[in-house]
């Protein structure tokens, strides 16, 4: 069996392997070859700033590479892959938190690079090769010229050109799942929010939306996409905004007008599902699918991460139950953090949550955050039982709730009209 060796990044930015040191994981375990897959096409390697590379000598001793040799390195896997282990590193004291990325453990074997991850969906639609930046720049110019006053198009042009956002790009490619951001405000305070951070030292990678689009602006971008795009989905609730539900009234009006123009495609909302009564209005207006964000099926873990303002995990469950009763296709955006969500208490709570709300799909989302920012703010790991591993978590879901799909992104599934 090949031994996974440490991979690190030299001060000049070169990726190297250290054949005298075995690769380790964040919780100081040996990174086994059975946990690894070849680094997939579309993955990128990231140098971890101010984090020293760490490995294990043959005699079992933990060894930190000096700064002069280089830095710890992680892989960022593309959508379609779920990370199973976090990388090991030694933090240089008094340095900044890591940028908001989904760091995955990486190693070298037989001269090739491997990552601790699993393929959990078809990555085709999200592969960087499908987002040619030159073509996008032209399409953005053309769309902005055609709709000079539509602020949603201006916003998502920014998301395309500055963040390479796939769902914003699909608005301009006029295909698949496209973004519609509508809300500057939010009633959660997620530790890992990518559009707004409270603490001085934490820099959110995206700017929060600053305006509330009109119903006309929403309808103007949604109808042509639903009418003409392949496997069309329009999705409210994007990384660059707050909680779309705070604009439920406008979304409701927009859905009604959209459906007067076309019955094609799917209207989806990515939401914290905080208000079942507001969501009921959207279900009644014709929403097709809902994706509720969560990190756990346990109220304590949920509250620790989302720090909800004026709602509880019970509201989230009620929103999903009502969606199921209304015939919507329901999914969760499960924020995946290996070593925490795969602990016994969390796996049990997740299973009972999924059964209780009759869920259709679990979307696995690698949580982009510095482990040393997240963990001190969450319930202590030793109170959550033994870590079973992400692979066991996924296998358990397949065995215990086989009727529930597992993947990494939304499906273009039309709602079932109940009681008609
Ligand atoms: S629900 Fe979304 S916008 Fe609101 S705090 Fe969480 S990540 Fe940020």
XYZ file of C-alpha atoms and ligand atoms in Angstrom:
428
model
C 0.000 0.000 0.000
C 1.476 3.361 -1.051
C 2.235 5.886 1.733
C 0.726 9.372 1.400
C 3.518 11.911 1.833
C 3.364 15.526 2.927
C 2.791 18.148 0.224
C 3.861 21.739 0.871
C 4.321 25.032 -0.965
C 7.783 26.623 -1.173
C 8.199 30.384 -0.535
C 8.391 30.724 -4.371
C 4.987 29.139 -4.742
C 6.183 25.742 -5.980
C 4.319 22.611 -4.876
C 6.676 19.948 -3.478
C 6.375 16.602 -1.699
C 8.443 15.660 1.362
C 9.118 11.886 1.110
C 10.415 11.656 4.697
C 7.174 12.840 6.235
C 3.791 11.132 6.151
C 0.796 13.392 5.593
C -1.391 14.176 8.629
C -4.909 15.490 9.172
C -6.086 18.530 11.184
C -6.899 16.265 14.164
C -3.365 14.811 13.999
C -4.181 11.436 12.469
C -2.206 9.778 9.692
C -3.871 10.487 6.319
C -4.580 6.965 5.058
C -4.338 6.149 1.358
C -7.858 4.632 1.559
C -9.247 8.108 2.310
C -7.729 9.582 -0.856
C -8.758 10.051 -4.481
C -6.601 11.438 -7.307
C -6.851 15.229 -7.346
C -9.848 15.797 -9.631
C -9.873 17.975 -12.723
C -11.061 21.435 -11.716
C -9.492 21.277 -8.218
C -7.018 23.961 -7.156
C -4.166 23.889 -4.643
C -4.022 26.631 -2.021
C -1.060 27.737 0.058
C -2.291 28.294 3.638
C -0.934 31.714 4.719
C 1.108 31.723 7.975
C 0.436 27.987 8.435
C 3.550 25.790 8.626
C 3.536 22.370 6.963
C 3.375 19.415 9.344
C 4.019 15.713 8.796
C 5.009 12.569 10.687
C 8.401 10.909 10.675
C 8.749 7.094 10.378
C 9.371 6.953 14.152
C 5.961 8.515 14.727
C 7.303 11.916 15.681
C 5.315 14.983 14.506
C 7.581 17.308 12.513
C 6.969 20.935 11.514
C 8.777 22.146 8.402
C 10.634 25.411 9.026
C 9.224 28.550 7.398
C 12.267 28.705 5.119
C 11.078 25.435 3.502
C 7.571 26.664 2.900
C 3.922 26.556 3.938
C 1.077 24.134 4.488
C -0.986 23.348 1.392
C -4.608 22.315 0.902
C -6.806 21.433 -2.045
C -10.026 23.246 -2.954
C -12.249 20.673 -4.643
C -14.829 21.609 -7.310
C -18.595 21.344 -6.814
C -19.424 17.657 -7.223
C -16.848 16.558 -4.622
C -17.218 16.437 -0.845
C -14.193 16.876 1.371
C -13.625 14.130 3.993
C -10.544 15.356 5.908
C -9.092 18.736 6.905
C -5.380 19.462 6.381
C -2.816 19.508 9.192
C -0.814 22.687 9.820
C 0.940 24.657 12.542
C -0.313 28.228 12.907
C 2.334 30.944 13.274
C 1.293 32.697 16.522
C -0.607 36.007 16.345
C -1.410 35.703 12.645
C -4.674 36.427 10.789
C -7.486 33.901 10.376
C -7.397 31.935 7.131
C -9.453 33.231 4.176
C -12.896 31.642 3.743
C -12.088 28.552 1.671
C -12.983 24.848 1.975
C -9.511 23.472 2.817
C -9.157 19.728 2.087
C -6.242 17.499 3.119
C -3.877 16.730 0.231
C -0.964 14.288 -0.132
C 1.421 12.788 -2.703
C 1.742 9.110 -3.648
C 3.890 7.694 -6.454
C 4.558 11.175 -7.759
C 0.864 12.077 -8.066
C -1.353 14.404 -6.007
C -4.323 13.071 -4.038
C -7.052 14.672 -1.945
C -9.246 13.488 0.925
C -12.604 13.764 -0.799
C -15.432 11.777 -2.375
C -17.166 12.310 -5.701
C -20.779 12.956 -4.661
C -22.326 14.413 -7.809
C -21.759 15.020 -11.531
C -19.405 18.047 -11.617
C -19.909 18.646 -15.366
C -22.076 21.805 -15.148
C -19.778 23.439 -12.577
C -16.412 22.669 -14.144
C -14.334 25.843 -14.732
C -14.007 24.862 -18.414
C -17.701 25.695 -18.831
C -17.134 29.289 -17.707
C -14.844 30.834 -20.323
C -14.024 34.278 -18.954
C -13.586 35.952 -22.360
C -16.955 34.707 -23.588
C -18.505 35.781 -20.284
C -17.031 39.283 -20.523
C -18.670 39.690 -23.960
C -22.020 38.275 -22.790
C -21.997 40.592 -19.765
C -21.403 43.628 -21.996
C -24.217 42.564 -24.347
C -26.734 41.902 -21.535
C -25.902 45.163 -19.763
C -26.360 47.052 -23.045
C -29.719 45.339 -23.572
C -30.899 46.009 -19.973
C -29.092 49.209 -18.886
C -31.462 49.896 -15.987
C -31.765 46.427 -14.505
C -29.758 46.447 -11.243
C -29.921 42.651 -10.872
C -27.929 42.350 -14.100
C -25.453 44.956 -12.872
C -25.098 43.108 -9.543
C -24.514 39.722 -11.136
C -22.141 41.196 -13.713
C -20.045 42.175 -10.675
C -20.418 38.620 -9.255
C -19.261 37.117 -12.569
C -16.298 39.414 -13.169
C -15.107 39.683 -9.528
C -16.061 36.321 -7.963
C -16.480 33.977 -11.021
C -19.833 32.929 -9.529
C -21.282 29.984 -11.559
C -24.984 30.752 -10.961
C -24.483 34.447 -11.775
C -22.594 33.381 -14.928
C -25.522 31.192 -15.992
C -27.696 34.325 -16.136
C -25.431 35.575 -18.941
C -25.006 32.145 -20.565
C -28.815 31.791 -20.366
C -28.632 28.163 -19.190
C -29.122 25.893 -16.141
C -29.397 27.392 -12.615
C -29.210 31.182 -12.486
C -28.952 33.590 -9.582
C -31.382 36.314 -8.560
C -30.202 38.226 -5.489
C -32.905 40.275 -3.737
C -32.054 40.916 -0.071
C -29.431 43.150 1.625
C -30.645 42.167 5.106
C -30.510 38.875 7.023
C -32.039 37.437 10.213
C -29.179 34.989 10.785
C -25.606 35.766 11.865
C -23.768 32.748 10.451
C -20.211 32.296 11.722
C -19.104 31.570 8.138
C -21.174 34.170 6.297
C -19.421 34.954 3.009
C -21.124 38.304 2.444
C -21.035 39.939 5.881
C -18.816 39.418 8.909
C -19.227 41.129 12.309
C -15.727 40.637 13.707
C -12.925 42.998 12.655
C -10.461 40.167 11.946
C -12.843 38.186 9.698
C -13.004 39.411 6.096
C -16.032 38.206 4.108
C -14.942 37.239 0.549
C -17.945 38.923 -1.068
C -19.689 42.300 -0.703
C -23.284 42.188 0.508
C -25.983 43.344 -1.939
C -26.903 47.009 -1.284
C -30.328 47.370 -2.932
C -33.758 45.676 -3.108
C -34.752 44.977 -6.711
C -38.241 45.828 -7.908
C -40.709 43.159 -8.963
C -40.278 44.375 -12.563
C -36.505 43.918 -12.420
C -36.966 40.349 -11.075
C -39.552 39.414 -13.703
C -37.447 40.955 -16.495
C -34.507 38.627 -15.843
C -36.486 35.544 -14.766
C -38.996 35.100 -17.608
C -36.544 34.897 -20.548
C -34.387 32.441 -18.591
C -37.308 30.152 -17.705
C -38.600 30.361 -21.260
C -35.384 29.625 -23.125
C -32.668 28.160 -20.886
C -31.804 24.447 -20.875
C -32.851 22.813 -17.559
C -33.804 26.270 -16.332
C -33.839 27.125 -12.636
C -34.069 30.649 -11.231
C -32.774 30.699 -7.661
C -33.457 33.353 -5.052
C -30.874 33.280 -2.239
C -27.247 33.728 -3.293
C -23.883 34.127 -1.581
C -23.789 37.849 -2.293
C -27.009 38.624 -0.429
C -28.660 38.250 2.955
C -31.838 36.228 3.513
C -34.266 36.359 0.520
C -37.228 35.607 2.776
C -37.017 39.132 4.159
C -38.272 40.151 0.677
C -41.008 37.473 0.587
C -43.654 40.001 -0.469
C -41.771 41.012 -3.637
C -40.818 37.416 -4.422
C -44.485 36.401 -4.075
C -45.609 39.127 -6.488
C -42.801 38.232 -8.889
C -43.639 34.503 -8.893
C -47.291 35.266 -9.691
C -46.378 37.542 -12.605
C -43.685 35.145 -13.885
C -46.177 32.282 -13.938
C -48.632 34.441 -15.879
C -45.932 34.654 -18.583
C -44.597 31.092 -18.530
C -45.066 27.754 -16.783
C -41.652 26.566 -17.920
C -38.604 25.912 -15.734
C -38.235 25.815 -11.984
C -38.439 28.613 -9.398
C -36.243 27.837 -6.380
C -35.343 29.545 -3.125
C -32.132 29.022 -1.153
C -33.071 30.141 2.340
C -32.492 29.858 6.055
C -36.191 28.778 6.145
C -36.700 30.943 9.218
C -40.371 31.849 8.647
C -42.869 29.118 7.674
C -45.733 31.631 7.301
C -43.866 33.790 4.755
C -42.712 30.668 2.922
C -46.298 29.392 2.836
C -47.145 32.517 0.833
C -44.458 31.574 -1.702
C -45.609 27.950 -1.822
C -49.156 29.169 -2.531
C -47.832 31.557 -5.199
C -46.161 28.720 -7.126
C -42.603 28.196 -5.825
C -41.309 24.826 -7.099
C -38.363 23.922 -4.881
C -36.771 24.987 -1.608
C -33.233 24.492 -0.297
C -32.895 25.187 3.416
C -29.429 25.849 4.819
C -28.314 23.912 7.882
C -25.163 22.560 9.527
C -26.973 20.095 11.757
C -30.218 18.350 12.698
C -29.597 19.314 16.340
C -30.979 22.626 17.675
C -27.915 23.364 19.844
C -25.447 22.980 16.963
C -27.796 24.874 14.635
C -28.139 27.826 17.015
C -24.388 27.968 17.663
C -23.628 28.384 13.954
C -26.592 30.446 12.651
C -27.036 32.641 15.761
C -30.638 33.199 14.630
C -32.462 36.519 15.183
C -36.093 35.950 16.114
C -36.507 32.341 14.964
C -35.517 28.820 16.015
C -34.649 25.480 14.429
C -38.285 24.473 14.988
C -39.290 27.148 12.435
C -36.857 25.653 9.923
C -38.424 22.216 10.366
C -41.947 23.640 10.096
C -41.013 25.405 6.839
C -39.799 22.129 5.315
C -42.818 20.151 6.554
C -45.162 22.689 4.954
C -43.130 22.614 1.723
C -43.471 18.835 1.585
C -47.230 19.089 2.215
C -47.533 21.674 -0.582
C -45.788 19.344 -3.074
C -42.483 21.185 -3.342
C -39.196 19.341 -3.918
C -37.309 19.922 -0.680
C -33.594 19.833 0.001
C -31.092 20.965 2.610
C -27.762 22.661 1.957
C -25.813 20.662 4.548
C -22.698 22.634 5.534
C -20.039 19.938 5.753
C -17.207 20.205 8.274
C -15.386 16.853 8.719
C -14.677 15.981 12.323
C -17.824 17.767 13.517
C -20.926 16.945 11.444
C -19.879 13.265 11.235
C -19.918 12.797 15.033
C -22.375 10.302 16.533
C -24.788 12.876 18.035
C -24.850 14.874 14.809
C -25.453 11.847 12.586
C -28.346 10.684 14.778
C -29.883 14.167 14.879
C -29.500 14.566 11.113
C -31.278 11.264 10.435
C -34.241 12.126 12.655
C -34.454 15.632 11.173
C -34.493 14.229 7.601
C -37.206 11.709 8.514
C -39.271 14.308 10.392
C -39.461 16.719 7.451
C -39.718 14.044 4.705
C -36.822 15.529 2.771
C -36.125 14.790 -0.930
C -32.432 15.677 -1.246
C -29.347 16.330 0.882
C -26.962 18.737 -0.864
C -23.476 18.424 0.625
C -21.644 21.789 0.787
C -18.003 22.032 1.884
C -18.027 24.736 4.558
C -15.549 27.491 3.654
C -14.038 28.533 6.958
C -10.892 28.541 9.099
C -11.204 25.548 11.490
C -9.812 27.708 14.307
C -12.527 30.287 13.720
C -15.380 27.777 13.632
C -14.580 25.221 16.332
C -14.200 27.549 19.361
C -17.671 28.938 18.574
C -19.392 25.529 18.296
C -20.365 22.896 20.914
C -17.233 21.127 22.204
C -16.392 18.194 19.922
C -16.056 15.770 22.860
C -19.730 16.399 23.708
C -20.803 15.221 20.224
C -19.586 11.619 20.478
C -17.004 9.831 18.321
C -16.140 11.090 14.807
C -17.364 8.426 12.384
C -15.924 9.974 9.210
C -17.692 11.669 6.276
C -17.679 8.438 4.288
C -19.602 6.659 7.098
C -21.988 9.632 7.384
C -22.825 9.411 3.678
C -23.116 5.594 3.752
C -25.402 5.831 6.796
C -27.690 8.271 4.961
C -27.826 5.903 1.974
C -28.732 2.949 4.211
C -31.070 4.622 6.701
C -32.946 7.015 4.358
C -32.484 5.457 0.893
C -35.438 7.460 -0.486
C -33.477 10.682 0.012
C -31.116 11.794 -2.756
C -27.541 12.853 -2.014
C -25.710 15.350 -4.207
C -24.086 18.759 -4.310
C -26.536 21.015 -6.166
C -30.189 21.741 -6.921
C -32.292 19.727 -9.393
C -34.672 21.203 -11.972
C -37.684 19.414 -10.423
C -41.142 20.930 -10.918
C -43.446 20.881 -7.905
C -46.221 18.312 -7.583
C -49.605 20.012 -7.432
C -51.284 18.411 -4.388
C -55.039 18.341 -3.857
C -55.669 19.540 -7.486
S -28.142 33.152 6.132
Fe -26.704 33.635 4.464
S -26.557 35.840 4.383
Fe -27.494 35.295 6.355
S -25.771 35.260 7.781
Fe -26.099 33.186 6.996
S -24.718 32.994 5.244
Fe -24.933 35.161 5.697
